[in-house]
Amino acid sequence: AENVRKVTREGVTAMAFHPSGGADSLLLAAGDKQGMLSMWRPSAAQQDGELWSLALHHEYVSALQWLGAGRPHLLATASYDGSVRLLDADKAAFVLADGVPDGVEISAMGAAGDGSVLYIGDNDGELLRLDVREGGTRGAGGKAGSTGGSSGGIAAHLRKINSVHVEPSAQQLLATSSTDATIKVWDVRSGFERKTKPLATFDHSKSCHAATFAPDGSQRLLSTSYDDTVRVWDVKCGNASSHLLSVRHNNQTGRWITPFRAVWGPGCDWFAVGSMKKGVDVYAADTGKTIATLHNGDAMTAIPSRLAAHAAVPVLAAATSSGRVHLWQLP
């Protein structure tokens, strides 16, 4: 890794690169177990780059995502404290999104491409839709603005929802993964009633911690599970026969390490996942064969459990439970 820096005070729980910019203008957002949000520019003039932090939430940051077309400066964050916030990185101001029911512990979140709708999952398996089209901002001395509202929820899973991801090309499909060991794919056009049925359900044999659509529009899903597999599914098949690939991988992170979540590379020809051997395993997306295992010598003193790949340039970030982030420039 070319760069290592302690970016958050506690362990990193969610991380995302700003989608624009090249390798010399990276911006990484990272949330931690205590609700802190940090922004790191590793390529700034200072040796370790430029870093600033904000106590944005009161509890564990469960998800963060840069919003898409037309609103690339907005970062949506969600937390177990039951709040969703929209941070305007240009103005360093934030908006509190309205409509999250009281008492909801938000465990996952995904955004539609234009950033107008957020989908949130909770610890009980509920899936909610949050409209954030209206809104204000928070001035330096003023109260936080609020925006939007929610529509009814789907009883999506029997247990906690661990990830929510919108398919990036068509924006009509939504994937959820859960501690109940299933992945479900939803058509967001078919309503958000309590009994709405999924388009497809895929099964792991133990808790599934992430299911992420490939950014190339192929409708492949990448999943990570406690059953010690990382799998690729073809959603277009719509049923259990859609299973394309399964890689055996030790995912037994235990109680103290944040569970692994595999991520796609920008060209979707590889995917990466943290390793219990204090490294990052990189696999070919078509064959499942190991391409590389990334290490960082003595600098990596903990297991890197959360990863982020840049959308346009071959840069991979890996974060540990100590709040350190390691960066690699890949070929």
Coordinates of C-alpha atoms in Angstrom, one line a residue:
A1 CA 0.0 0.0 0.0
E2 CA 1.3 3.4 -0.9
N3 CA -0.7 5.1 1.9
V4 CA -1.7 4.2 5.5
R5 CA -3.4 6.5 7.9
K6 CA -5.5 6.2 11.0
V7 CA -8.7 7.7 9.6
T8 CA -11.3 7.0 12.3
R9 CA -11.1 6.8 16.1
E10 CA -12.8 3.5 16.4
G11 CA -13.1 0.6 13.9
V12 CA -14.3 1.4 10.4
T13 CA -17.8 0.1 9.7
A14 CA -18.6 1.7 6.3
M15 CA -16.4 3.3 3.6
A16 CA -16.8 4.8 0.1
F17 CA -14.7 6.7 -2.4
H18 CA -16.2 9.8 -4.0
P19 CA -17.0 8.5 -7.6
S20 CA -15.3 11.3 -9.5
G21 CA -11.7 12.3 -9.7
G22 CA -8.6 10.3 -10.6
A23 CA -5.9 8.6 -8.6
D24 CA -4.4 12.0 -7.7
S25 CA -7.6 13.5 -6.4
L26 CA -9.1 10.7 -4.2
L27 CA -11.7 11.5 -1.5
L28 CA -12.6 8.7 0.9
A29 CA -15.5 8.8 3.4
A30 CA -15.4 6.4 6.4
G31 CA -17.8 5.9 9.3
D32 CA -16.9 4.1 12.6
K33 CA -18.5 2.2 15.5
Q34 CA -19.1 5.4 17.5
G35 CA -20.9 7.4 14.8
M36 CA -17.9 9.4 13.7
L37 CA -17.5 10.3 10.0
S38 CA -14.1 11.1 8.5
M39 CA -13.1 12.4 5.1
W40 CA -9.6 11.6 3.9
R41 CA -7.8 13.1 0.9
P42 CA -4.7 10.9 0.7
S43 CA -3.2 12.8 -2.3
A44 CA -3.3 16.2 -0.6
A45 CA 0.0 18.1 -0.2
Q46 CA 0.6 16.9 3.3
Q47 CA 2.5 13.7 3.8
D48 CA -0.5 11.8 5.2
G49 CA -3.0 13.7 3.1
E50 CA -5.8 15.9 4.4
L51 CA -8.2 14.5 7.1
W52 CA -11.2 16.0 8.8
S53 CA -13.8 14.3 11.1
L54 CA -17.3 15.1 12.3
A55 CA -19.4 13.5 15.1
L56 CA -22.3 13.0 12.7
H57 CA -24.1 10.2 14.5
H58 CA -24.4 8.9 18.1
E59 CA -24.0 5.2 17.3
Y60 CA -22.5 2.8 14.8
V61 CA -22.5 4.0 11.2
S62 CA -24.2 1.2 9.4
A63 CA -24.0 2.5 5.8
L64 CA -22.8 5.5 3.7
Q65 CA -23.1 6.2 0.0
W66 CA -22.2 9.1 -2.3
L67 CA -25.4 10.0 -4.2
G68 CA -25.4 9.8 -7.9
A69 CA -26.1 12.0 -11.0
G70 CA -26.8 15.6 -10.2
R71 CA -26.0 15.3 -6.5
P72 CA -22.4 14.0 -6.4
H73 CA -21.4 16.3 -3.5
L74 CA -24.0 14.7 -1.2
L75 CA -23.1 11.8 1.1
A76 CA -25.9 9.8 2.7
T77 CA -25.1 8.2 6.0
A78 CA -27.2 5.9 8.2
S79 CA -26.8 4.7 11.8
Y80 CA -28.1 2.4 14.5
D81 CA -29.1 5.7 16.2
G82 CA -32.1 5.7 13.8
S83 CA -31.1 8.6 11.7
V84 CA -30.2 9.2 8.1
R85 CA -28.2 12.3 7.3
L86 CA -27.3 14.0 4.0
L87 CA -24.0 15.7 4.2
D88 CA -23.2 18.4 1.6
A89 CA -19.4 18.1 1.2
D90 CA -19.2 21.4 -0.6
K91 CA -20.8 23.4 2.2
A92 CA -19.9 21.1 5.1
A93 CA -23.5 21.2 6.1
F94 CA -26.0 18.4 6.7
V95 CA -29.7 17.7 6.5
L96 CA -31.5 15.2 8.7
A97 CA -33.8 13.0 6.5
D98 CA -37.4 12.8 7.8
G99 CA -39.7 9.8 7.9
V100 CA -37.6 7.2 9.7
P101 CA -40.1 5.7 12.3
D102 CA -39.1 6.1 15.9
G103 CA -37.2 3.2 17.4
V104 CA -35.8 1.9 14.1
E105 CA -32.2 0.7 14.3
I106 CA -31.0 1.2 10.8
S107 CA -28.6 -1.6 9.9
A108 CA -28.3 -1.0 6.1
M109 CA -29.0 1.6 3.4
G110 CA -28.8 1.9 -0.4
A111 CA -29.6 4.8 -2.7
A112 CA -31.2 5.1 -6.1
G113 CA -29.0 6.5 -8.8
D114 CA -30.2 10.1 -8.7
G115 CA -30.1 10.2 -4.9
S116 CA -33.8 11.1 -4.6
V117 CA -34.8 7.8 -2.8
L118 CA -33.1 5.9 -0.1
Y119 CA -33.9 2.3 0.9
I120 CA -33.1 1.4 4.5
G121 CA -33.1 -1.9 6.3
D122 CA -33.3 -2.5 10.0
N123 CA -32.4 -5.0 12.7
D124 CA -35.8 -6.6 12.5
G125 CA -35.8 -7.3 8.8
E126 CA -37.9 -4.4 7.7
L127 CA -37.2 -2.6 4.4
L128 CA -38.3 1.0 4.1
R129 CA -38.3 3.6 1.3
L130 CA -37.3 7.2 2.2
D131 CA -38.0 10.0 -0.2
V132 CA -35.4 12.8 0.2
R133 CA -36.3 15.0 -2.8
E134 CA -37.2 18.0 -0.6
G135 CA -34.9 19.5 1.9
G136 CA -32.9 22.3 3.5
T137 CA -29.4 22.5 5.0
R138 CA -27.9 23.3 8.3
G139 CA -26.3 26.7 8.7
A140 CA -23.3 27.2 10.9
G141 CA -25.4 28.3 13.9
G142 CA -28.8 27.1 12.9
K143 CA -30.8 23.9 13.5
A144 CA -30.4 21.0 11.2
G145 CA -32.9 21.0 8.4
S146 CA -35.1 18.0 7.6
T147 CA -36.3 16.5 4.4
G148 CA -38.6 13.9 2.9
G149 CA -40.7 11.1 4.3
S150 CA -41.1 7.4 4.2
S151 CA -43.7 5.1 2.7
G152 CA -44.7 1.8 4.4
G153 CA -42.3 -1.0 4.8
I154 CA -41.8 -4.5 3.5
A155 CA -41.4 -7.4 5.9
A156 CA -38.4 -8.4 3.9
H157 CA -36.4 -10.8 6.1
L158 CA -36.9 -12.8 9.3
R159 CA -33.8 -11.2 10.9
K160 CA -31.5 -8.2 10.6
I161 CA -30.8 -6.8 7.1
N162 CA -27.1 -6.5 6.6
S163 CA -26.9 -4.8 3.2
V164 CA -29.2 -2.9 0.7
H165 CA -28.0 -2.3 -2.8
V166 CA -29.7 -0.8 -5.9
E167 CA -28.7 -2.2 -9.2
P168 CA -26.8 0.7 -10.8
S169 CA -27.8 0.5 -14.5
A170 CA -31.6 0.1 -14.6
Q171 CA -32.3 1.3 -11.0
Q172 CA -35.3 -1.0 -10.8
L173 CA -33.8 -3.8 -8.8
L174 CA -32.8 -3.9 -5.2
A175 CA -30.9 -6.6 -3.3
T176 CA -31.0 -7.2 0.4
S177 CA -28.9 -9.6 2.4
S178 CA -29.7 -10.8 5.9
T179 CA -28.6 -12.7 9.0
D180 CA -31.5 -15.1 8.1
A181 CA -29.0 -16.5 5.5
T182 CA -30.9 -15.3 2.4
I183 CA -30.5 -12.7 -0.3
K184 CA -33.6 -11.3 -1.8
V185 CA -34.0 -9.3 -5.0
W186 CA -36.9 -6.8 -5.2
D187 CA -38.5 -4.8 -8.1
V188 CA -38.9 -1.3 -6.7
R189 CA -41.8 -0.6 -9.1
S190 CA -44.0 -3.3 -7.6
G191 CA -44.9 -1.3 -4.6
F192 CA -43.8 -1.2 -1.0
E193 CA -46.7 -3.0 0.7
R194 CA -46.1 -5.1 3.8
K195 CA -46.6 -8.4 1.8
T196 CA -44.7 -7.4 -1.3
K197 CA -42.9 -10.5 -2.6
P198 CA -39.3 -10.6 -3.9
L199 CA -38.5 -11.4 -7.5
A200 CA -35.9 -14.0 -6.4
T201 CA -34.5 -15.5 -3.2
F202 CA -31.0 -16.9 -3.0
D203 CA -29.8 -19.0 -0.1
H204 CA -26.6 -19.3 1.9
S205 CA -26.4 -21.8 4.7
K206 CA -25.4 -19.2 7.3
S207 CA -25.7 -15.4 7.8
C208 CA -25.1 -13.4 4.7
H209 CA -23.4 -10.1 5.3
A210 CA -23.5 -8.4 1.9
A211 CA -24.9 -8.7 -1.6
T212 CA -23.7 -6.1 -4.1
F213 CA -24.6 -5.7 -7.8
A214 CA -21.8 -5.5 -10.3
P215 CA -21.4 -1.8 -11.5
D216 CA -21.3 -2.9 -15.1
G217 CA -25.1 -3.6 -15.5
S218 CA -24.6 -7.4 -15.9
Q219 CA -27.0 -8.0 -12.9
R220 CA -24.5 -10.2 -11.2
L221 CA -24.6 -10.2 -7.4
L222 CA -21.5 -10.7 -5.2
S223 CA -22.3 -12.1 -1.7
T224 CA -20.3 -12.8 1.4
S225 CA -21.5 -15.3 4.1
Y226 CA -20.5 -16.9 7.4
D227 CA -20.8 -20.2 5.5
D228 CA -17.3 -19.5 4.4
T229 CA -18.1 -18.7 0.8
V230 CA -18.0 -15.7 -1.5
R231 CA -20.5 -16.2 -4.3
V232 CA -21.5 -14.7 -7.6
W233 CA -25.1 -15.0 -8.8
D234 CA -26.8 -14.1 -12.0
V235 CA -30.0 -12.3 -11.1
K236 CA -31.3 -12.5 -14.7
C237 CA -31.9 -16.2 -14.2
G238 CA -34.3 -15.3 -11.3
N239 CA -33.9 -18.5 -9.2
A240 CA -31.5 -20.8 -7.4
S241 CA -29.9 -22.0 -10.7
S242 CA -28.5 -18.5 -11.1
H243 CA -25.5 -19.5 -9.0
L244 CA -22.4 -18.7 -11.2
L245 CA -19.5 -19.1 -8.8
S246 CA -18.6 -20.0 -5.3
V247 CA -15.2 -19.4 -3.7
R248 CA -14.2 -21.0 -0.4
H249 CA -13.0 -18.3 1.9
N250 CA -12.5 -18.1 5.7
N251 CA -15.1 -15.6 6.8
Q252 CA -15.0 -16.5 10.5
T253 CA -14.3 -13.0 11.8
G254 CA -15.8 -13.8 15.2
R255 CA -17.3 -11.4 17.7
W256 CA -14.8 -8.5 17.7
I257 CA -14.0 -8.1 14.0
T258 CA -16.5 -6.4 11.7
P259 CA -17.7 -9.1 9.2
F260 CA -16.1 -9.3 5.8
R261 CA -17.9 -7.8 2.8
A262 CA -16.5 -8.6 -0.7
V263 CA -16.4 -5.7 -3.2
W264 CA -16.3 -5.5 -7.0
G265 CA -13.3 -4.0 -8.8
P266 CA -14.2 -1.0 -11.1
G267 CA -14.1 -3.2 -14.3
C268 CA -16.0 -6.1 -12.6
D269 CA -13.2 -8.5 -13.7
W270 CA -12.1 -9.0 -10.1
F271 CA -13.5 -8.9 -6.6
A272 CA -11.7 -8.5 -3.3
V273 CA -12.4 -9.6 0.3
G274 CA -10.5 -9.2 3.6
S275 CA -8.4 -12.0 4.9
M276 CA -8.0 -13.4 8.4
K277 CA -4.2 -13.5 7.6
K278 CA -4.0 -9.7 7.7
G279 CA -4.3 -9.1 4.0
V280 CA -6.8 -8.7 1.2
D281 CA -7.6 -11.6 -1.2
V282 CA -8.3 -10.7 -4.8
Y283 CA -10.1 -13.2 -7.1
A284 CA -10.9 -13.3 -10.8
A285 CA -14.7 -12.7 -11.2
D286 CA -15.2 -15.2 -14.0
T287 CA -13.2 -18.2 -12.6
G288 CA -12.8 -17.5 -8.9
K289 CA -9.1 -18.1 -9.1
T290 CA -6.8 -16.2 -6.8
I291 CA -5.2 -13.2 -8.6
A292 CA -3.3 -11.8 -5.6
T293 CA -3.2 -11.5 -1.9
L294 CA -2.4 -7.9 -0.8
H295 CA -0.3 -7.3 2.3
N296 CA 1.3 -4.3 3.8
G297 CA 4.1 -5.7 5.8
D298 CA 4.5 -4.5 9.4
A299 CA 2.1 -1.6 8.7
M300 CA -0.9 -3.9 8.8
T301 CA -1.3 -5.0 12.4
A302 CA -5.0 -5.9 12.3
I303 CA -7.4 -7.8 10.0
P304 CA -8.8 -5.5 7.2
S305 CA -12.5 -6.3 7.3
R306 CA -14.1 -3.4 5.3
L307 CA -13.1 -2.5 1.7
A308 CA -13.9 0.1 -0.8
A309 CA -13.0 0.1 -4.5
H310 CA -13.0 3.3 -6.5
A311 CA -15.6 3.4 -9.3
A312 CA -13.3 4.7 -12.0
V313 CA -9.6 4.1 -11.1
P314 CA -8.0 0.8 -9.8
V315 CA -7.5 1.9 -6.2
L316 CA -8.6 -0.3 -3.3
A317 CA -8.9 0.8 0.3
A318 CA -9.0 -1.7 3.2
A319 CA -9.9 -0.6 6.8
T320 CA -9.3 -2.3 10.1
S321 CA -10.9 -2.4 13.6
S322 CA -8.2 0.1 14.7
G323 CA -9.5 2.7 12.3
R324 CA -6.5 2.5 10.0
V325 CA -7.0 2.6 6.2
H326 CA -4.6 1.0 3.8
L327 CA -4.6 2.0 0.1
W328 CA -3.3 0.0 -2.9
Q329 CA -3.0 1.2 -6.5
L330 CA -3.8 -1.9 -8.5
P331 CA -2.6 -2.6 -12.1

